[in-house]
Coordinates of C-alpha atoms in Angstrom, one line a residue:
M1 CA 4.5 6.8 8.2
E2 CA 1.9 5.9 5.6
P3 CA 0.9 7.8 2.4
A4 CA -2.5 10.1 2.7
V5 CA -6.0 10.3 1.3
C6 CA -7.9 12.9 -0.7
N7 CA -10.7 14.6 1.3
P8 CA -14.0 15.4 -0.4
R9 CA -13.5 18.2 -2.8
V10 CA -15.3 21.5 -2.3
N11 CA -17.1 22.9 -5.3
G12 CA -15.6 26.3 -5.8
Q13 CA -18.8 27.6 -7.5
N14 CA -21.0 26.8 -4.5
H15 CA -20.5 29.2 -1.7
D16 CA -23.3 28.0 0.5
G17 CA -24.8 31.4 1.1
N18 CA -21.5 33.2 1.3
D19 CA -22.8 35.8 -1.1
V20 CA -24.8 37.3 1.7
L21 CA -21.7 38.2 3.7
S22 CA -20.6 41.7 4.0
D23 CA -17.4 42.9 2.2
D24 CA -15.4 42.9 5.4
E25 CA -16.6 39.4 6.2
K26 CA -15.6 38.2 2.8
Q27 CA -12.2 39.7 3.3
A28 CA -11.9 37.9 6.6
I29 CA -12.7 34.6 4.9
D30 CA -9.9 35.2 2.3
D31 CA -7.5 36.1 5.1
I32 CA -8.4 32.9 7.1
K33 CA -8.0 30.8 3.9
G34 CA -4.5 32.3 3.5
I35 CA -3.7 31.2 7.1
C36 CA -5.1 27.8 6.4
L37 CA -2.9 27.4 3.4
K38 CA 0.1 28.2 5.5
T39 CA -0.9 25.4 8.0
V40 CA -1.2 23.0 5.1
E41 CA 2.3 24.0 3.9
L42 CA 3.6 23.3 7.4
G43 CA 2.0 19.9 7.2
M44 CA 3.7 19.2 3.9
K45 CA 7.0 20.2 5.4
L46 CA 6.4 17.9 8.4
H47 CA 5.7 15.0 6.2
R48 CA 8.8 15.6 4.2
E49 CA 10.9 15.8 7.4
I50 CA 9.4 12.5 8.7
Y51 CA 10.4 10.8 5.5
A52 CA 13.9 12.3 5.8
L53 CA 14.1 10.8 9.3
E54 CA 13.0 7.4 8.0
E55 CA 15.6 7.5 5.2
K56 CA 18.3 8.4 7.8
A57 CA 17.3 5.4 9.9
E58 CA 17.4 2.9 7.0
P59 CA 21.1 1.9 7.4
E60 CA 20.4 0.8 11.0
H61 CA 17.4 -1.3 9.7
N62 CA 19.6 -2.8 7.0
I63 CA 22.1 -4.0 9.6
L64 CA 19.3 -5.9 11.3
Y65 CA 18.0 -7.2 8.0
D66 CA 21.5 -8.4 7.1
E67 CA 21.6 -10.3 10.4
R68 CA 18.2 -11.9 9.6
K69 CA 19.4 -12.8 6.1
K70 CA 22.5 -14.5 7.6
V71 CA 20.3 -16.6 9.8
I72 CA 18.0 -17.6 6.9
D73 CA 20.9 -18.3 4.5
G74 CA 22.4 -20.6 7.1
L75 CA 19.4 -22.9 6.8
R76 CA 18.3 -22.3 3.2
Q77 CA 20.7 -24.8 1.6
K78 CA 20.1 -27.3 4.4
H79 CA 16.4 -27.4 3.8
K80 CA 16.4 -26.7 0.0
G81 CA 14.7 -29.1 -2.4
D82 CA 10.9 -29.2 -2.2
S83 CA 9.5 -25.9 -3.4
L84 CA 6.2 -26.6 -1.7
A85 CA 7.6 -27.6 1.7
K86 CA 7.1 -25.0 4.5
N87 CA 10.6 -24.8 5.8
M88 CA 13.4 -22.2 6.1
G89 CA 14.5 -23.0 2.6
N90 CA 11.3 -21.5 1.4
F91 CA 11.1 -18.7 4.0
W92 CA 10.2 -15.8 1.7
L93 CA 7.8 -17.9 -0.4
Y94 CA 5.7 -18.5 2.7
V95 CA 6.0 -14.9 3.9
L96 CA 4.6 -13.7 0.6
K97 CA 1.8 -16.3 0.5
A98 CA 0.7 -15.2 4.0
A99 CA 1.0 -11.5 3.0
V100 CA -1.2 -12.0 -0.1
Q101 CA -3.8 -13.8 2.0
Q102 CA -4.0 -10.8 4.3
C103 CA -4.9 -8.6 1.3
P104 CA -8.0 -10.2 -0.2
E105 CA -8.6 -7.6 -2.9
F106 CA -5.0 -8.0 -4.2
A107 CA -5.2 -11.8 -3.8
C108 CA -8.2 -12.0 -6.2
T109 CA -5.9 -11.5 -9.2
N110 CA -2.5 -12.3 -7.7
E111 CA -2.7 -15.7 -6.0
I112 CA 0.4 -17.6 -5.3
G113 CA -0.1 -21.3 -6.2
D114 CA 2.2 -24.2 -6.9
V115 CA 3.2 -22.8 -10.3
E116 CA 4.4 -19.5 -8.8
A117 CA 6.0 -21.3 -5.9
E118 CA 8.5 -23.0 -8.3
V119 CA 10.0 -19.6 -8.9
L120 CA 9.3 -17.7 -5.7
C121 CA 11.0 -20.4 -3.6
H122 CA 14.3 -18.9 -5.0
I123 CA 13.8 -15.6 -3.3
S124 CA 16.8 -15.0 -1.0
D125 CA 15.7 -11.7 0.4
I126 CA 13.1 -8.9 0.1
R127 CA 14.1 -5.3 0.9
S128 CA 12.6 -1.8 0.6
K129 CA 14.4 1.5 0.2
L130 CA 13.2 5.0 0.6
Y131 CA 14.4 8.0 -1.5
T132 CA 13.7 11.6 -0.7
E133 CA 15.8 13.1 -3.5
P134 CA 15.4 14.0 -6.3
E135 CA 11.8 12.9 -5.7
L136 CA 10.1 11.1 -3.0
K137 CA 9.7 7.4 -3.7
F138 CA 10.3 3.9 -2.3
D139 CA 11.1 0.6 -4.0
I140 CA 10.5 -3.0 -3.1
V141 CA 13.2 -5.4 -4.3
F142 CA 12.9 -9.2 -4.6
H143 CA 16.4 -10.7 -4.6
F144 CA 16.8 -14.2 -6.2
E145 CA 19.4 -16.8 -5.9
P146 CA 20.7 -18.3 -9.3
N147 CA 17.9 -20.4 -10.8
V148 CA 16.8 -22.0 -14.0
Y149 CA 13.8 -19.6 -14.4
L150 CA 15.1 -16.0 -14.2
K151 CA 18.0 -14.2 -15.7
N152 CA 17.4 -11.3 -13.3
D153 CA 19.2 -11.2 -10.0
Y154 CA 16.4 -9.1 -8.6
L155 CA 13.0 -7.7 -9.5
R156 CA 12.2 -4.1 -8.5
K157 CA 8.9 -2.2 -8.1
V158 CA 9.1 1.6 -7.5
Y159 CA 6.3 3.7 -5.9
Y160 CA 6.2 7.4 -6.2
I161 CA 4.9 9.6 -3.4
K162 CA 3.8 13.2 -3.5
C163 CA 3.6 15.6 -0.5
K164 CA 2.1 18.6 -2.3
A165 CA -1.3 20.3 -2.0
D166 CA -3.3 21.8 -4.8
P167 CA -3.1 25.6 -4.1
K168 CA -6.7 25.9 -5.4
E169 CA -8.0 23.2 -3.1
P170 CA -5.7 23.0 0.0
Q171 CA -8.6 21.5 2.0
A172 CA -8.2 18.4 0.0
Y173 CA -4.6 17.7 1.2
D174 CA -4.4 15.1 4.0
G175 CA -0.9 13.9 3.8
A176 CA 1.4 12.1 1.3
E177 CA -0.1 9.9 -1.4
I178 CA 1.2 7.3 -3.8
Y179 CA 0.4 8.4 -7.3
R180 CA 2.5 6.2 -9.6
T181 CA 4.3 2.9 -9.9
E182 CA 6.9 1.4 -12.2
G183 CA 7.9 -2.2 -12.6
T184 CA 10.7 -4.3 -14.0
T185 CA 11.3 -6.1 -17.3
I186 CA 11.5 -9.7 -16.4
H187 CA 14.0 -11.7 -18.4
W188 CA 12.9 -15.4 -18.3
T189 CA 15.4 -18.0 -19.4
S190 CA 13.0 -19.1 -22.3
P191 CA 10.0 -17.9 -24.2
A192 CA 8.0 -20.8 -22.9
L193 CA 8.5 -19.6 -19.3
N194 CA 7.6 -16.1 -20.3
A195 CA 4.3 -17.4 -21.7
K196 CA 3.7 -19.5 -18.6
Y197 CA 4.2 -16.9 -16.0
R198 CA 3.3 -13.5 -17.6
K199 CA -0.3 -13.7 -16.2
T200 CA 0.5 -15.1 -12.8
F201 CA 1.7 -13.3 -9.7
F202 CA 4.7 -11.9 -11.7
K203 CA 2.4 -9.4 -13.4
F204 CA 2.9 -7.5 -10.2
F205 CA 6.2 -6.3 -11.7
M206 CA 4.4 -5.3 -14.9
P207 CA 1.7 -2.8 -13.8
P208 CA -0.8 -1.7 -16.5
A209 CA -0.8 1.8 -17.8
L210 CA -4.0 3.8 -16.8
P211 CA -5.8 5.2 -19.9
Y212 CA -5.6 8.9 -20.1
S213 CA -9.4 9.3 -20.3
S214 CA -11.8 7.9 -17.7
D215 CA -14.2 7.3 -20.7
E216 CA -12.1 4.4 -21.9
P217 CA -13.9 1.1 -21.4
N218 CA -11.1 -0.5 -19.3
Y219 CA -10.3 2.6 -17.2
K220 CA -12.3 1.5 -14.2
E221 CA -10.8 -2.0 -14.2
I222 CA -7.2 -0.7 -14.5
N223 CA -7.8 2.0 -11.9
E224 CA -8.9 -0.7 -9.4
I225 CA -5.9 -2.9 -10.2
L226 CA -3.5 0.0 -9.5
E227 CA -5.3 1.0 -6.4
H228 CA -4.9 -2.5 -5.0
D229 CA -1.3 -2.6 -6.2
F230 CA -0.5 0.7 -4.4
R231 CA -1.9 -0.7 -1.2
F232 CA 0.0 -4.0 -1.4
G233 CA 3.3 -2.3 -2.2
F234 CA 2.9 -0.1 0.8
Y235 CA 1.8 -3.1 2.9
L236 CA 5.0 -4.9 2.0
K237 CA 7.2 -1.9 3.0
E238 CA 5.5 -1.1 6.3
H239 CA 4.4 -4.5 7.6
V240 CA 5.7 -7.5 5.7
I241 CA 9.4 -6.8 5.4
P242 CA 9.9 -5.6 9.0
K243 CA 7.8 -8.4 10.5
A244 CA 8.5 -11.2 8.0
V245 CA 9.0 -13.9 10.5
Y246 CA 5.5 -13.5 11.9
Y247 CA 4.0 -14.0 8.4
F248 CA 6.1 -17.1 8.1
T249 CA 4.9 -18.5 11.4
G250 CA 1.3 -17.5 10.8
E251 CA 1.1 -15.2 13.8
I252 CA 0.0 -12.2 11.7
K253 CA -3.7 -12.2 11.7
E254 CA -4.8 -8.7 10.8
S255 CA -6.3 -8.1 7.3
M256 CA -6.1 -5.3 4.8
G257 CA -9.4 -6.5 3.3
S258 CA -12.2 -4.2 2.4
S259 CA -15.2 -4.0 4.7
S260 CA -17.4 -2.9 1.8
S261 CA -19.6 -6.0 2.1
T262 CA -20.3 -5.2 5.8
E263 CA -21.0 -1.6 4.9
D264 CA -23.4 -2.7 2.1
D265 CA -25.3 -4.8 4.6
N266 CA -25.4 -1.9 7.0
D267 CA -26.8 0.4 4.3
N268 CA -29.8 -1.9 4.1
D269 CA -30.6 -1.7 7.8
D270 CA -33.4 0.5 9.1
D271 CA -32.4 4.1 10.0
G272 CA -33.1 3.2 13.6
D273 CA -30.3 0.7 13.6
N274 CA -27.6 3.1 12.3
N275 CA -26.0 3.4 15.7
N276 CA -25.5 -0.3 15.9
E277 CA -23.3 -0.6 12.8
D278 CA -20.0 -2.4 12.9
E279 CA -17.3 0.3 12.8
S280 CA -14.3 -2.0 12.4
G281 CA -11.6 -0.6 10.2
S282 CA -11.0 -3.6 8.0
A283 CA -12.3 -7.0 7.1
G284 CA -11.4 -9.5 9.7
S285 CA -11.6 -7.1 12.6
D286 CA -13.6 -8.1 15.6
S287 CA -17.0 -6.5 15.9
L288 CA -17.9 -4.6 19.1
D289 CA -19.2 -7.0 21.7
P290 CA -22.4 -5.7 23.3
N291 CA -21.4 -7.6 26.4
A292 CA -17.9 -6.1 26.5
S293 CA -16.8 -4.1 29.5
E294 CA -16.8 -0.3 29.3
D295 CA -13.0 -0.4 29.5
E296 CA -12.8 -2.7 26.5
K297 CA -15.2 -0.4 24.5
D298 CA -13.1 2.6 25.4
D299 CA -10.0 0.8 24.1
D300 CA -11.8 0.2 20.8
D301 CA -12.9 3.8 20.6
E302 CA -9.3 5.0 21.1
E303 CA -8.0 3.0 18.1
E304 CA -6.9 5.4 15.4
P305 CA -5.9 4.9 11.8
E306 CA -2.4 5.4 10.6
D307 CA -1.5 8.7 9.1
V308 CA -0.3 7.9 5.6
H309 CA -2.6 7.6 2.7
V310 CA -2.7 5.8 -0.7
Y311 CA -4.4 7.7 -3.5
G312 CA -7.4 9.1 -1.9
E313 CA -7.9 7.3 1.4
L314 CA -6.4 5.9 4.6
L315 CA -5.0 2.5 4.1
D316 CA -6.7 1.3 7.2
S317 CA -9.9 3.3 6.8
E318 CA -13.3 1.6 6.5
D319 CA -14.2 3.2 3.2
W320 CA -11.9 1.9 0.5
S321 CA -13.9 3.2 -2.4
F322 CA -11.7 4.8 -5.1
D323 CA -12.6 8.0 -6.9
S324 CA -12.1 7.2 -10.5
G325 CA -12.0 10.9 -11.2
D326 CA -8.5 11.0 -9.9
S327 CA -5.8 9.7 -12.2
M328 CA -3.3 7.0 -11.4
D329 CA -0.3 6.3 -13.6
S330 CA 1.6 3.0 -13.6
G331 CA 4.6 4.8 -15.1
N332 CA 4.8 2.5 -18.1

């Protein structure tokens, strides 16, 4: 299950002509809103129960991940040596490189090059863990073998999720959402290494704190960084960790990228062309082929986004714009 998005907010001061309703009609509206609130509460309960089931299933997943680790470890030392070579000794390095490439917006500021590879080639495993108590959250943990770069045995990133609606605006609730993240203090083996790597991929473990006021000059930039961070963290949990081998082999082709450029182009089209817009859910998706069979088109129409959201929108939705009016907190 994925975290949920904020729906457009309704202005409580604008009743769209409701003031012409009779008293009994207004009472009926209030009664129906009360019923709606109860349905939202049932939805929140459902999301909580789904996360509880996922947490219950984690031990079984970990048994399988232990088997995978055993296979990888059996070949790691045999093929160890060149941090740039694509072999089983660098399994997780190449999994991460492929995952980042699938997330263009995150990759813009978090590329993995030769410098980062010197350290990331020492990753022995990557795991995630879900917690439902005392609060809902999941973490991503990078485990490292002993190396000359890091004193840490592991680096952890925690993402906090909320399944709670605003009683004043229950219509805005559309599922769970990631709202905060916390990183790890990285202990390098020397100050020189700290200076060398602090602005590389490893800043992923040091998320910036969002300014309290949206009027701050760097608010928009940090807001965007955290949005991409939330998406990438969830992407690691839901896709990369379970399907790591397919990222290593290059068989994973889907992209998390934004289709904003496509949408901008479509906005410039004549109104008469609106029905011909590309409705693919993410960058890299195939456009509808006008010569495709009716069955193929029906299959495309039946494709639905996943039901978990990240701070204001579906992870796989077309519109990845972020409402800077919402506040995100890195937890630092």
